[in-house]
């Protein structure tokens, strides 16, 4: 069975291109075969080239799921990992596919392995909403 592809993206909050800008939603075009996805991507990016905050990606159906994943954490006040350290705020990165979130988590934990008070966790969008309420 041939892979199908989508063109996804939109306007992002910053140039890490990991969080959609407030008031915007992620655009999704497709499904396409690989060639059609590249044609769509070129057309969309050509129209948005003047806005540095807009980015689109080509993703296969294996990369796209309805469930969004986030990497959440930062530097905590103690090893109970409930209260952020003074002057620090919880970092929320995403939405990602599960694989992208796991890759980001590995990157962050690798960089902070020597800081016992820094911790990052993976969570779904539903878990994130429950924890923030």
mmCIF file of C-alpha atoms in Angstrom:
data_model
loop_
_atom_site.group_PDB
_atom_site.id
_atom_site.type_symbol
_atom_site.label_atom_id
_atom_site.label_comp_id
_atom_site.label_asym_id
_atom_site.label_seq_id
_atom_site.Cartn_x
_atom_site.Cartn_y
_atom_site.Cartn_z
ATOM 1 C CA UNK A 1 0.000 0.000 0.000
ATOM 2 C CA UNK A 2 1.367 3.407 -0.975
ATOM 3 C CA UNK A 3 2.018 6.001 1.686
ATOM 4 C CA UNK A 4 -0.182 9.044 1.787
ATOM 5 C CA UNK A 5 1.041 12.481 2.752
ATOM 6 C CA UNK A 6 -0.340 15.693 4.190
ATOM 7 C CA UNK A 7 0.935 19.256 4.160
ATOM 8 C CA UNK A 8 0.595 20.636 7.692
ATOM 9 C CA UNK A 9 1.552 23.882 9.364
ATOM 10 C CA UNK A 10 0.465 27.459 9.636
ATOM 11 C CA UNK A 11 1.439 30.491 11.672
ATOM 12 C CA UNK A 12 3.603 29.667 14.685
ATOM 13 C CA UNK A 13 4.210 31.517 17.951
ATOM 14 C CA UNK A 14 7.985 31.631 17.436
ATOM 15 C CA UNK A 15 10.709 30.380 15.138
ATOM 16 C CA UNK A 16 11.008 27.027 16.907
ATOM 17 C CA UNK A 17 7.885 26.200 14.828
ATOM 18 C CA UNK A 18 6.567 23.934 17.557
ATOM 19 C CA UNK A 19 3.571 25.907 18.905
ATOM 20 C CA UNK A 20 0.814 27.335 16.713
ATOM 21 C CA UNK A 21 0.332 31.088 17.282
ATOM 22 C CA UNK A 22 -2.509 32.074 19.628
ATOM 23 C CA UNK A 23 -5.767 32.463 17.741
ATOM 24 C CA UNK A 24 -4.607 30.242 14.876
ATOM 25 C CA UNK A 25 -5.134 26.581 14.093
ATOM 26 C CA UNK A 26 -2.924 24.095 12.327
ATOM 27 C CA UNK A 27 -3.724 23.816 8.610
ATOM 28 C CA UNK A 28 -3.823 20.356 7.057
ATOM 29 C CA UNK A 29 -4.030 19.681 3.312
ATOM 30 C CA UNK A 30 -4.337 16.253 1.750
ATOM 31 C CA UNK A 31 -4.190 13.340 1.531
ATOM 32 C CA UNK A 32 -1.761 13.265 -1.362
ATOM 33 C CA UNK A 33 0.750 10.947 -2.913
ATOM 34 C CA UNK A 34 4.320 12.145 -2.358
ATOM 35 C CA UNK A 35 4.577 14.118 -5.609
ATOM 36 C CA UNK A 36 1.232 15.898 -5.085
ATOM 37 C CA UNK A 37 2.244 16.766 -1.502
ATOM 38 C CA UNK A 38 5.388 18.496 -2.795
ATOM 39 C CA UNK A 39 3.348 20.455 -5.345
ATOM 40 C CA UNK A 40 0.908 21.580 -2.642
ATOM 41 C CA UNK A 41 3.779 22.474 -0.271
ATOM 42 C CA UNK A 42 5.482 24.600 -2.953
ATOM 43 C CA UNK A 43 2.234 26.435 -3.741
ATOM 44 C CA UNK A 44 1.485 27.216 -0.090
ATOM 45 C CA UNK A 45 5.017 28.226 0.865
ATOM 46 C CA UNK A 46 5.243 30.441 -2.217
ATOM 47 C CA UNK A 47 2.216 32.395 -0.994
ATOM 48 C CA UNK A 48 3.541 32.758 2.563
ATOM 49 C CA UNK A 49 7.230 33.410 1.897
ATOM 50 C CA UNK A 50 7.041 36.958 3.293
ATOM 51 C CA UNK A 51 5.952 35.851 6.784
ATOM 52 C CA UNK A 52 8.816 34.302 8.771
ATOM 53 C CA UNK A 53 6.369 32.906 11.331
ATOM 54 C CA UNK A 54 4.569 30.672 8.825
ATOM 55 C CA UNK A 55 5.936 27.247 8.068
ATOM 56 C CA UNK A 56 4.546 24.123 6.416
ATOM 57 C CA UNK A 57 5.803 20.550 6.552
ATOM 58 C CA UNK A 58 5.122 17.397 4.565
ATOM 59 C CA UNK A 59 4.099 14.532 6.859
ATOM 60 C CA UNK A 60 3.207 10.956 6.028
ATOM 61 C CA UNK A 61 0.137 9.346 7.529
ATOM 62 C CA UNK A 62 2.512 7.478 9.849
ATOM 63 C CA UNK A 63 3.557 10.851 11.307
ATOM 64 C CA UNK A 64 0.021 12.272 11.561
ATOM 65 C CA UNK A 65 -2.327 11.258 14.316
ATOM 66 C CA UNK A 66 -5.258 13.021 15.862
ATOM 67 C CA UNK A 67 -3.514 12.874 19.218
ATOM 68 C CA UNK A 68 -1.114 15.726 19.910
ATOM 69 C CA UNK A 69 1.834 15.172 22.251
ATOM 70 C CA UNK A 70 3.688 17.750 24.330
ATOM 71 C CA UNK A 71 6.958 17.911 26.246
ATOM 72 C CA UNK A 72 6.386 19.661 29.569
ATOM 73 C CA UNK A 73 8.737 20.583 32.401
ATOM 74 C CA UNK A 74 11.697 22.680 33.353
ATOM 75 C CA UNK A 75 13.579 23.496 36.535
ATOM 76 C CA UNK A 76 11.711 22.649 39.736
ATOM 77 C CA UNK A 77 12.097 23.934 43.304
ATOM 78 C CA UNK A 78 12.670 20.432 44.751
ATOM 79 C CA UNK A 79 12.639 16.748 43.837
ATOM 80 C CA UNK A 80 8.878 16.524 44.358
ATOM 81 C CA UNK A 81 8.651 18.091 40.876
ATOM 82 C CA UNK A 82 5.403 19.933 41.683
ATOM 83 C CA UNK A 83 6.534 23.571 42.044
ATOM 84 C CA UNK A 84 8.711 25.407 39.543
ATOM 85 C CA UNK A 85 11.952 26.956 40.823
ATOM 86 C CA UNK A 86 11.743 30.649 41.774
ATOM 87 C CA UNK A 87 11.835 32.775 38.635
ATOM 88 C CA UNK A 88 11.173 29.762 36.375
ATOM 89 C CA UNK A 89 7.993 28.813 34.560
ATOM 90 C CA UNK A 90 6.785 25.528 33.158
ATOM 91 C CA UNK A 91 7.930 25.017 29.578
ATOM 92 C CA UNK A 92 5.398 23.502 27.180
ATOM 93 C CA UNK A 93 6.676 22.414 23.774
ATOM 94 C CA UNK A 94 4.452 21.019 21.064
ATOM 95 C CA UNK A 95 2.178 19.897 19.622
ATOM 96 C CA UNK A 96 4.187 17.018 18.227
ATOM 97 C CA UNK A 97 3.559 13.541 16.924
ATOM 98 C CA UNK A 98 4.466 10.931 19.557
ATOM 99 C CA UNK A 99 7.796 10.263 17.830
ATOM 100 C CA UNK A 100 8.657 13.977 17.562
ATOM 101 C CA UNK A 101 7.763 14.492 21.237
ATOM 102 C CA UNK A 102 9.940 11.561 22.267
ATOM 103 C CA UNK A 103 12.834 12.921 20.181
ATOM 104 C CA UNK A 104 12.444 16.373 21.778
ATOM 105 C CA UNK A 105 12.252 14.801 25.264
ATOM 106 C CA UNK A 106 15.475 12.863 24.603
ATOM 107 C CA UNK A 107 17.187 16.039 23.374
ATOM 108 C CA UNK A 108 16.158 18.036 26.464
ATOM 109 C CA UNK A 109 16.906 15.333 29.015
ATOM 110 C CA UNK A 110 20.294 14.746 27.414
ATOM 111 C CA UNK A 111 21.154 18.430 27.807
ATOM 112 C CA UNK A 112 19.945 18.599 31.423
ATOM 113 C CA UNK A 113 21.122 15.227 32.731
ATOM 114 C CA UNK A 114 23.459 16.914 35.250
ATOM 115 C CA UNK A 115 20.699 19.013 36.862
ATOM 116 C CA UNK A 116 18.759 16.903 39.375
ATOM 117 C CA UNK A 117 16.013 19.527 39.649
ATOM 118 C CA UNK A 118 15.247 19.673 35.928
ATOM 119 C CA UNK A 119 12.638 17.282 34.609
ATOM 120 C CA UNK A 120 10.639 16.932 31.411
ATOM 121 C CA UNK A 121 7.668 14.655 30.797
ATOM 122 C CA UNK A 122 5.594 13.621 27.787
ATOM 123 C CA UNK A 123 1.850 14.149 27.836
ATOM 124 C CA UNK A 124 -1.060 14.203 25.437
ATOM 125 C CA UNK A 125 -3.088 17.314 24.753
ATOM 126 C CA UNK A 126 -5.884 15.929 26.954
ATOM 127 C CA UNK A 127 -3.469 15.328 29.840
ATOM 128 C CA UNK A 128 -2.031 18.809 29.413
ATOM 129 C CA UNK A 129 -5.504 20.377 29.562
ATOM 130 C CA UNK A 130 -6.389 18.381 32.705
ATOM 131 C CA UNK A 131 -3.133 19.339 34.453
ATOM 132 C CA UNK A 132 -3.546 23.028 33.610
ATOM 133 C CA UNK A 133 -7.064 23.237 35.000
#
